[in-house]
Tab-separated table of C-alpha atoms in Angstrom:
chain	number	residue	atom	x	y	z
A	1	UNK	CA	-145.254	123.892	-7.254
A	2	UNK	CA	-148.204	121.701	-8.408
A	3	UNK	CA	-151.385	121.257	-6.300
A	4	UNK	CA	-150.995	118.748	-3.728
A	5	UNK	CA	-151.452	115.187	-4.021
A	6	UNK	CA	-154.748	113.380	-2.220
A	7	UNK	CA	-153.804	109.839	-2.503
A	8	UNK	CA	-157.752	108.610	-2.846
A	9	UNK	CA	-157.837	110.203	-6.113
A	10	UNK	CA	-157.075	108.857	-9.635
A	11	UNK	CA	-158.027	110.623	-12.759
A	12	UNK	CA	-158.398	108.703	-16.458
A	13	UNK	CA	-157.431	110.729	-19.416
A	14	UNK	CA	-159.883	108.842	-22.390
A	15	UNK	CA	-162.903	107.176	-21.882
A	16	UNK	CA	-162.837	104.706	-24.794
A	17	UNK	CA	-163.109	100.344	-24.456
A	18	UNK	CA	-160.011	101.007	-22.190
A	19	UNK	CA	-160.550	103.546	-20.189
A	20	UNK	CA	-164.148	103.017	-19.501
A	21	UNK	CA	-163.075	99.559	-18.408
A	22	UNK	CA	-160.001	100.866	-16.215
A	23	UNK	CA	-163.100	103.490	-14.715
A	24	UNK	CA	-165.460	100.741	-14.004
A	25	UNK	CA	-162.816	98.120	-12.793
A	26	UNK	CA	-160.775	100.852	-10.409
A	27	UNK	CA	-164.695	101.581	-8.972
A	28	UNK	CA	-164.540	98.486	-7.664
A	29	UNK	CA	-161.564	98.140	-5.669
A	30	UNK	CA	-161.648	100.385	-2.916
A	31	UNK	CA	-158.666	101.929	-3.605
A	32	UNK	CA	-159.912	105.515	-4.392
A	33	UNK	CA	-162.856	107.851	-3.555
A	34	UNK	CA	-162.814	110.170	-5.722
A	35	UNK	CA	-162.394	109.358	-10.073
A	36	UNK	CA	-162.392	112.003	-12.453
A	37	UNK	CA	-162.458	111.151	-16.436
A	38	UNK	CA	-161.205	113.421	-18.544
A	39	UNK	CA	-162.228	113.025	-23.034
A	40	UNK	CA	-162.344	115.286	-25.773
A	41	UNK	CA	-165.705	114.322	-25.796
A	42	UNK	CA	-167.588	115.439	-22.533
A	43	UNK	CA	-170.545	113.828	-23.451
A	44	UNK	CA	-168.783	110.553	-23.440
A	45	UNK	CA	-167.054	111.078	-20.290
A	46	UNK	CA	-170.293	112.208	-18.417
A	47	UNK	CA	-171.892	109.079	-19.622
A	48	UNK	CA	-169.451	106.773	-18.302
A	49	UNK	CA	-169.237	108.402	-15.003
A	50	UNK	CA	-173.208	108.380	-14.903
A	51	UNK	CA	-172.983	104.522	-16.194
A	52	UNK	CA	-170.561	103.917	-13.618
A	53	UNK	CA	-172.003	105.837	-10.482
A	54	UNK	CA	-174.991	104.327	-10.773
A	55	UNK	CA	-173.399	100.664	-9.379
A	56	UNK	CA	-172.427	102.176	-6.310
A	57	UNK	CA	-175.174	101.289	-4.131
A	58	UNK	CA	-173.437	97.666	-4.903
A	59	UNK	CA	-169.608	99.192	-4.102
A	60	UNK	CA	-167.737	101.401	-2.150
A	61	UNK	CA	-168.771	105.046	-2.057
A	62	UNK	CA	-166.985	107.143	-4.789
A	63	UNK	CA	-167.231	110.535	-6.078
A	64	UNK	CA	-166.861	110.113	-9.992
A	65	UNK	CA	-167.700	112.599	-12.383
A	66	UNK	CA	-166.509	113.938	-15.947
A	67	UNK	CA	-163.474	116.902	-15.749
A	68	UNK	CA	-160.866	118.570	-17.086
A	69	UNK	CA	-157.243	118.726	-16.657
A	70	UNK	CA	-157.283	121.123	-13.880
A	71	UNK	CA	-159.573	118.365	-11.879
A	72	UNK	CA	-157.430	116.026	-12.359
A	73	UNK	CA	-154.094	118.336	-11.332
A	74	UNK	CA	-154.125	116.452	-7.580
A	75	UNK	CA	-154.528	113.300	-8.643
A	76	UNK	CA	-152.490	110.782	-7.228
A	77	UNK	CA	-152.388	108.887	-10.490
A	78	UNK	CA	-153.574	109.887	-13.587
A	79	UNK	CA	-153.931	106.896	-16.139
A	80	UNK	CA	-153.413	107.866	-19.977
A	81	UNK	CA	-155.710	105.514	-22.010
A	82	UNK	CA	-156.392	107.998	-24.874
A	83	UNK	CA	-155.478	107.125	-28.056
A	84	UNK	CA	-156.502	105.350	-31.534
A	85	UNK	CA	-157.575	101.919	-31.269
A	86	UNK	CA	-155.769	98.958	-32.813
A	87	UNK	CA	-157.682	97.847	-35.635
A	88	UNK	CA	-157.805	94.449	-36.806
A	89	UNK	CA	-154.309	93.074	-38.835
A	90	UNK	CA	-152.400	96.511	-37.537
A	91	UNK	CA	-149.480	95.916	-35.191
A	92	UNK	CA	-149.383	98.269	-32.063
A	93	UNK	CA	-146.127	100.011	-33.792
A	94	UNK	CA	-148.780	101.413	-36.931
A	95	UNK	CA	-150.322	102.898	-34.036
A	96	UNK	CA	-147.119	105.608	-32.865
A	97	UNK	CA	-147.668	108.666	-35.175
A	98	UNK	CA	-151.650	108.601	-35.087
A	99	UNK	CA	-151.017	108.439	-31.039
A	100	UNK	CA	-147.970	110.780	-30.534
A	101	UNK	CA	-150.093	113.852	-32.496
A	102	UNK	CA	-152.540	112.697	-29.687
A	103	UNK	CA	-150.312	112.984	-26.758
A	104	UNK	CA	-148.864	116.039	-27.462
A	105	UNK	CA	-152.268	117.515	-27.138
A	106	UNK	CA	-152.519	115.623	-23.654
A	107	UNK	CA	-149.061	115.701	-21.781
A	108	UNK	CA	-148.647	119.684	-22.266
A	109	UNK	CA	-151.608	120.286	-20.206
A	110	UNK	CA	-150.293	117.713	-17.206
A	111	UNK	CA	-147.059	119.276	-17.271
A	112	UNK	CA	-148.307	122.805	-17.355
A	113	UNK	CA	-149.648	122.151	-14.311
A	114	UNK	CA	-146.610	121.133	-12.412
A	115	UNK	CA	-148.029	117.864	-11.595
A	116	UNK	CA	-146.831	115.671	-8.655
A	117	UNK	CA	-148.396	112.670	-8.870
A	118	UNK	CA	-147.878	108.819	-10.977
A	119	UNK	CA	-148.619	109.197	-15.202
A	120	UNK	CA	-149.121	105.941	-15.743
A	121	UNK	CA	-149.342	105.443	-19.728
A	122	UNK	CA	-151.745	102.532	-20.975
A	123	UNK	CA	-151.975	103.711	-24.985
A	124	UNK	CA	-150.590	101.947	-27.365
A	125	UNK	CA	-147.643	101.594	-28.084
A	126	UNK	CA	-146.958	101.876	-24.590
A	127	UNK	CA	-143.033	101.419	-24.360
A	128	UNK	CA	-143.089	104.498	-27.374
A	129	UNK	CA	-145.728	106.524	-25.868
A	130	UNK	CA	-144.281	106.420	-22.010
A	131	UNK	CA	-141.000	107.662	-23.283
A	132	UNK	CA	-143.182	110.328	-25.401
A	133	UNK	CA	-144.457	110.915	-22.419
A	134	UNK	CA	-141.512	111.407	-20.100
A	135	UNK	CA	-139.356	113.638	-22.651
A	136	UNK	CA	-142.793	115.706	-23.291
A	137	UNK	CA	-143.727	116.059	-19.801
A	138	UNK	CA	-140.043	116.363	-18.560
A	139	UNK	CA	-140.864	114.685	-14.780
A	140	UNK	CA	-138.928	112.629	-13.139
A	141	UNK	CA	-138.466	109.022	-14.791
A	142	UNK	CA	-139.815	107.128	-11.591
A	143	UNK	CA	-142.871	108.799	-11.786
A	144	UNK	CA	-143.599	108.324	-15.485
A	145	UNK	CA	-144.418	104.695	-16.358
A	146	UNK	CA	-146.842	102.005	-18.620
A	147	UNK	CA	-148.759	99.391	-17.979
A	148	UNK	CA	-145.486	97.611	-20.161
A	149	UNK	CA	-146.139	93.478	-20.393
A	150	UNK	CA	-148.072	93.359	-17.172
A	151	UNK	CA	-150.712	92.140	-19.354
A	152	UNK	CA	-148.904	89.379	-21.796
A	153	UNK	CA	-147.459	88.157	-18.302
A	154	UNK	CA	-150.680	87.636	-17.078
A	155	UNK	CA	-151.720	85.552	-20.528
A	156	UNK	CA	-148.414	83.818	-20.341
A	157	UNK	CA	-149.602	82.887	-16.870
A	158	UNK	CA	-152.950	81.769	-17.961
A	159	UNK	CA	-152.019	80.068	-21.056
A	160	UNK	CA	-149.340	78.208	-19.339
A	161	UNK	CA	-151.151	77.454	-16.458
A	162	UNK	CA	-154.092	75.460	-19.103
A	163	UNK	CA	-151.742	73.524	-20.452
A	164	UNK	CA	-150.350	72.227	-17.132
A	165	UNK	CA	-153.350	72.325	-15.547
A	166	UNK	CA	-152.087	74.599	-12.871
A	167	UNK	CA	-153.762	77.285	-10.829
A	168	UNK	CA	-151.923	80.112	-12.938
A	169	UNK	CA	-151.083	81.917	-9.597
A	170	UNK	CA	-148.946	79.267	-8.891
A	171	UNK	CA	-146.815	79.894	-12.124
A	172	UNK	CA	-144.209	82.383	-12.533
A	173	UNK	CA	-142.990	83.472	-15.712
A	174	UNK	CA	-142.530	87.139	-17.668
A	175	UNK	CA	-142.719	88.456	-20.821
A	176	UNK	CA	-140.189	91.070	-21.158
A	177	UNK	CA	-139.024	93.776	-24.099
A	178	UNK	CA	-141.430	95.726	-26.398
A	179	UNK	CA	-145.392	95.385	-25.292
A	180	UNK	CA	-145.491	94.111	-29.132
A	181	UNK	CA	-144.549	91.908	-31.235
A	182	UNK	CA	-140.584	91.693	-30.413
A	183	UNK	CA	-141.643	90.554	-26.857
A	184	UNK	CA	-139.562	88.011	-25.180
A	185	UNK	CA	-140.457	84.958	-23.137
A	186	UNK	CA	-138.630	84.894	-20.124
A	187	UNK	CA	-138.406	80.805	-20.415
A	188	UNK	CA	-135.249	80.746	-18.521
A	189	UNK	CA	-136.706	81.332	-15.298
A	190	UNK	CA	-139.785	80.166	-15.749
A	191	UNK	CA	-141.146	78.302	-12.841
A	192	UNK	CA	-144.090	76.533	-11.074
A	193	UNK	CA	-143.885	77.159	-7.444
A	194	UNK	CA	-140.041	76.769	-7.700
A	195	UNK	CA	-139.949	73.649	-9.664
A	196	UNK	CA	-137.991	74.699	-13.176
A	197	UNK	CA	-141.014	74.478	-15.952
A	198	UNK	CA	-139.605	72.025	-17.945
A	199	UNK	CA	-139.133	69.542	-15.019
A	200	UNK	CA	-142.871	71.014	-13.857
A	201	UNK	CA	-143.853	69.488	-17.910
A	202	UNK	CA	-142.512	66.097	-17.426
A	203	UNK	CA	-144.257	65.676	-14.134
A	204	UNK	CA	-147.620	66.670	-16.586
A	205	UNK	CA	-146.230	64.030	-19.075
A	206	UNK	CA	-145.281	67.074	-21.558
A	207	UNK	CA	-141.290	66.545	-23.140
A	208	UNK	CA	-141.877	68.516	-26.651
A	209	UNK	CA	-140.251	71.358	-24.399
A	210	UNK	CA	-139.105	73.666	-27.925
A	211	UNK	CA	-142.699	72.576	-29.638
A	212	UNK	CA	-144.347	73.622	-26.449
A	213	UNK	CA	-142.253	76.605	-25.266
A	214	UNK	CA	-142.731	77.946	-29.089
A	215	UNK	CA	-146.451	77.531	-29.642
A	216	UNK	CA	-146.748	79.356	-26.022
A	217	UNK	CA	-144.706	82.078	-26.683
A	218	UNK	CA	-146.671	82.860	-30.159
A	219	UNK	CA	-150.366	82.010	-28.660
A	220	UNK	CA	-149.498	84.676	-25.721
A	221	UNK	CA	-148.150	87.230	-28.558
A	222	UNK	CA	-150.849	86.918	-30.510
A	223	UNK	CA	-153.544	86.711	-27.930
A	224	UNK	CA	-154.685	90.380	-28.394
A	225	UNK	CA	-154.905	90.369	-32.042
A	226	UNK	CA	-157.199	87.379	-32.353
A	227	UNK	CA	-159.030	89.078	-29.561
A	228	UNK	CA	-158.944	92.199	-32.143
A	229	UNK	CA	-160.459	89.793	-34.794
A	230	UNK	CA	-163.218	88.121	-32.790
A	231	UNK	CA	-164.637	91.602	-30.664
A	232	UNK	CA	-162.731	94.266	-32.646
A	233	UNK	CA	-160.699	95.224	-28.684
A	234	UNK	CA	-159.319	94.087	-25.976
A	235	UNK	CA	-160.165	96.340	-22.946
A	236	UNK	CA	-161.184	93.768	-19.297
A	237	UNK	CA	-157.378	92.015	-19.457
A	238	UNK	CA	-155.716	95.403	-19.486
A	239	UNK	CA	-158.299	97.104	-17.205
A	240	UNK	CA	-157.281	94.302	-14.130
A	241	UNK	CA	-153.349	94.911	-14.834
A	242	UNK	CA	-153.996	98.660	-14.442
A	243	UNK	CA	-155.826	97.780	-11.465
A	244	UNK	CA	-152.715	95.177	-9.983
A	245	UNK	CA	-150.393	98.720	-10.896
A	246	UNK	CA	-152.697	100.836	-9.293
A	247	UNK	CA	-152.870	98.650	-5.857
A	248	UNK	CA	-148.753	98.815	-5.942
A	249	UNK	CA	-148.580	102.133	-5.870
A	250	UNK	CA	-151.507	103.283	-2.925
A	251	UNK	CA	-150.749	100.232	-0.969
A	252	UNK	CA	-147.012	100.826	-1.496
A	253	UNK	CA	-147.031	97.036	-1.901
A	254	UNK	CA	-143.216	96.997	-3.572
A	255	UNK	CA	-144.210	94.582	-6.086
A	256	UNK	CA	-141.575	92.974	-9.272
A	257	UNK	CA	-143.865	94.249	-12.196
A	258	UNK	CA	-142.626	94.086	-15.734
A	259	UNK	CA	-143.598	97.955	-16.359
A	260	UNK	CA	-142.394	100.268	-19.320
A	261	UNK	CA	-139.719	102.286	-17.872
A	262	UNK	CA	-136.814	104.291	-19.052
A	263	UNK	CA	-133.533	101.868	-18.704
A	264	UNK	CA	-130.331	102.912	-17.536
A	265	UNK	CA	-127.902	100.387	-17.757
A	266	UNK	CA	-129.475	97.034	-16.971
A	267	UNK	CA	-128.878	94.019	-19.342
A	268	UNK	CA	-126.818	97.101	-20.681
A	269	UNK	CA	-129.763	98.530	-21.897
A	270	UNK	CA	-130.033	102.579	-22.160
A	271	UNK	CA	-132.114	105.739	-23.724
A	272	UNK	CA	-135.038	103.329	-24.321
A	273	UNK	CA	-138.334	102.672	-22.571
A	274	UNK	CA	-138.855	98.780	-22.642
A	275	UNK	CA	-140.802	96.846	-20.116
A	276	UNK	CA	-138.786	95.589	-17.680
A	277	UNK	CA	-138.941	94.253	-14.253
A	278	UNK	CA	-139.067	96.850	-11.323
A	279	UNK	CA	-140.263	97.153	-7.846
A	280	UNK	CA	-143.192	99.530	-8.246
A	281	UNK	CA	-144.423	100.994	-4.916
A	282	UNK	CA	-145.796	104.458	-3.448
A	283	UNK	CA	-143.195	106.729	-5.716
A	284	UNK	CA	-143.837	104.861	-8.744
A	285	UNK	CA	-140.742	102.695	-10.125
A	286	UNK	CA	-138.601	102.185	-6.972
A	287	UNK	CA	-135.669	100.412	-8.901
A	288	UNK	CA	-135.261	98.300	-11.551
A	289	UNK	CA	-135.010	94.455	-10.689
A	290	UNK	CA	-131.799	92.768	-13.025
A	291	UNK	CA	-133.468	89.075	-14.066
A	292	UNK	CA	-130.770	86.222	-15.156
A	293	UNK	CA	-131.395	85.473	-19.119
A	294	UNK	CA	-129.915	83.012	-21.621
A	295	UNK	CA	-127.704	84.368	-24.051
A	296	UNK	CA	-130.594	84.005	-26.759
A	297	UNK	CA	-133.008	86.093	-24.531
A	298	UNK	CA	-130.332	88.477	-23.799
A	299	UNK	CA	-130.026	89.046	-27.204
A	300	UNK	CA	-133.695	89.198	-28.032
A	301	UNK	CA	-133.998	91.528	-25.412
A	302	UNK	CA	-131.259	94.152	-27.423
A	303	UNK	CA	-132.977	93.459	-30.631
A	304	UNK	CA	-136.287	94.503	-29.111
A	305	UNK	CA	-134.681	97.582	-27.524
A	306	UNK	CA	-132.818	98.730	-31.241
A	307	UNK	CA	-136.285	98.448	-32.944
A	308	UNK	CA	-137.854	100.866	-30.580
A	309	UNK	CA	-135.037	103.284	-30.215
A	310	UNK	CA	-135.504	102.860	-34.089
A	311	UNK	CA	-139.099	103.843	-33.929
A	312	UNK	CA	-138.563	106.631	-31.626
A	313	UNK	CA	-135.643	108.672	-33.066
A	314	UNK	CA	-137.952	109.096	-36.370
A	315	UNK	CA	-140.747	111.404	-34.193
A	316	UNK	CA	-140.755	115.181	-33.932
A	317	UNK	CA	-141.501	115.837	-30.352
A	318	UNK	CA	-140.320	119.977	-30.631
């Protein structure tokens, strides 16, 4: 039986762009008192929590300091960033075999200690390494999750909020499929406060609805790799979507989150990881939400799901 879970503690396993961010960000919120950050480099990892520690005068009080795995054992979430970063003109897929030789150095020692708490996988590529994860960890599947397309949603969001000229909250749309670049658009029920987005357009005086819907769904696809180009990573966007996750699951807040999680049967989609919508609350993925697609996204959505299967039957995970 693994050590019991204090639900005002999260742990961060890498303390890279992403992780430091996620560290700094989470710090912030409230939501937890106690942060331990976990690296191969303990240097690093004291650093950041030094870095970090020193804003609290200006936050809420936190214990944060560097660890190990058995430190973070009673965690009520522990957050996977570690991994290789994305370098410029590589596609998060090059990423898998560097990253899986890393994870199988890093899930062993969570499993080994019976661990009862949330993995939540951020590395790239997330939809591969959360089902690394889940068959190398062998906990239950609600309780092993990514950050999925939590983060192209919110750029699909933003992007399509600037060119309505809309208060982004106000618009709701997903990306769904592989975190990558197979990801779908979810233009089908796309909406702006219940008004269908193409009708939402017109009323902007926008009707090049294919042009439009097109150049959207590549600018959001391709927003992290001219990010990549410009600064070399992208690390704030993803550090706030870990942050909306994180805020599901200690507030038990039963929000639809397009999350990587193992399907079983929806869209008649099974023995993949894909993000997908689910409710996310207090026990991780509650249940996974069915969303109405065309036939187009439908099949989009199967070709997305073949090309990772694809990916992941070539890995040794013995």
């Amino acid at each position: 039986m693994g050590a019991a879970v204090n639900d005002r503690k999260v742990a961060i396993v890498g303390c890279g762009f992403v992780g430091s961010a996620t560290a700094f960000t989470l710090m912030q919120s409230g939501l937890f008192s106690e942060m331990v950050l976990v690296d191969v480099d303990r240097d690093r990892a004291e650093g950041e929590a030094l870095d970090i520690a020193h804003g609290m005068p200006f936050a809420a009080p936190m214990n944060i300091y560097a660890g190990d795995y058995d430190d973070a054992a009673d965690a009520a979430i522990i957050i996977v960033t570690a991994g290789a970063n994305q370098q410029p003109g590589e596609t998060r897929l090059d990423l898998v075999h560097k990253n899986v030789r890393i994870f199988k150095s890093i899930i062993p020692e969570i499993a080994k200690r019976d661990y009862e708490g949330i993995l939540l996988v951020v590395s790239n590529p997330v939809d591969i390494l959360t089902h690394v994860a889940l068959k190398l960890s062998g906990m239950p599947e609600n309780r092993v999750f990514g950050s999925g397309t939590v983060l192209d949603t919110a750029r699909f969001k933003y992007i399509l909020g600037e060119h309505l000229g809309v208060d982004p909250r106000n618009v709701h749309a997903r990306i769904i499929g592989e975190h990558g670049d197979s990801e779908i658009a979810a233009w089908s029920t796309a909406n702006v406060s219940g008004i269908p987005v193409n009708t939402f357009c017109e009323l902007r005086g926008h009707f090049e609805h294919d042009e439009s819907t097109r150049r959207i769904a590549e600018d959001v696809k391709n927003s992290a790799y001219e990010i990549i180009a410009k600064k070399k990573a992208t690390y704030y966007g993803i550090a706030m979507s870990v942050k909306r996750i994180c805020e599901a699951i200690v507030r038990d807040e039963k929000p639809i989150l397009p999350v990587s999680n193992y399907q079983r049967g929806v869209h008649g989609l099974y023995d993949v990881v894909l993000s997908m919508p689910a409710v996310v609350g207090k026990d991780g993925v509650e249940y996974q939400v069915p969303t109405p697609l065309s036939e187009d996204e439908q099949a989009r959505l199967h070709a997305s799901a073949d090309a990772l299967r694809a990916v992941f039957a070539e890995l040794d995970l013995e």
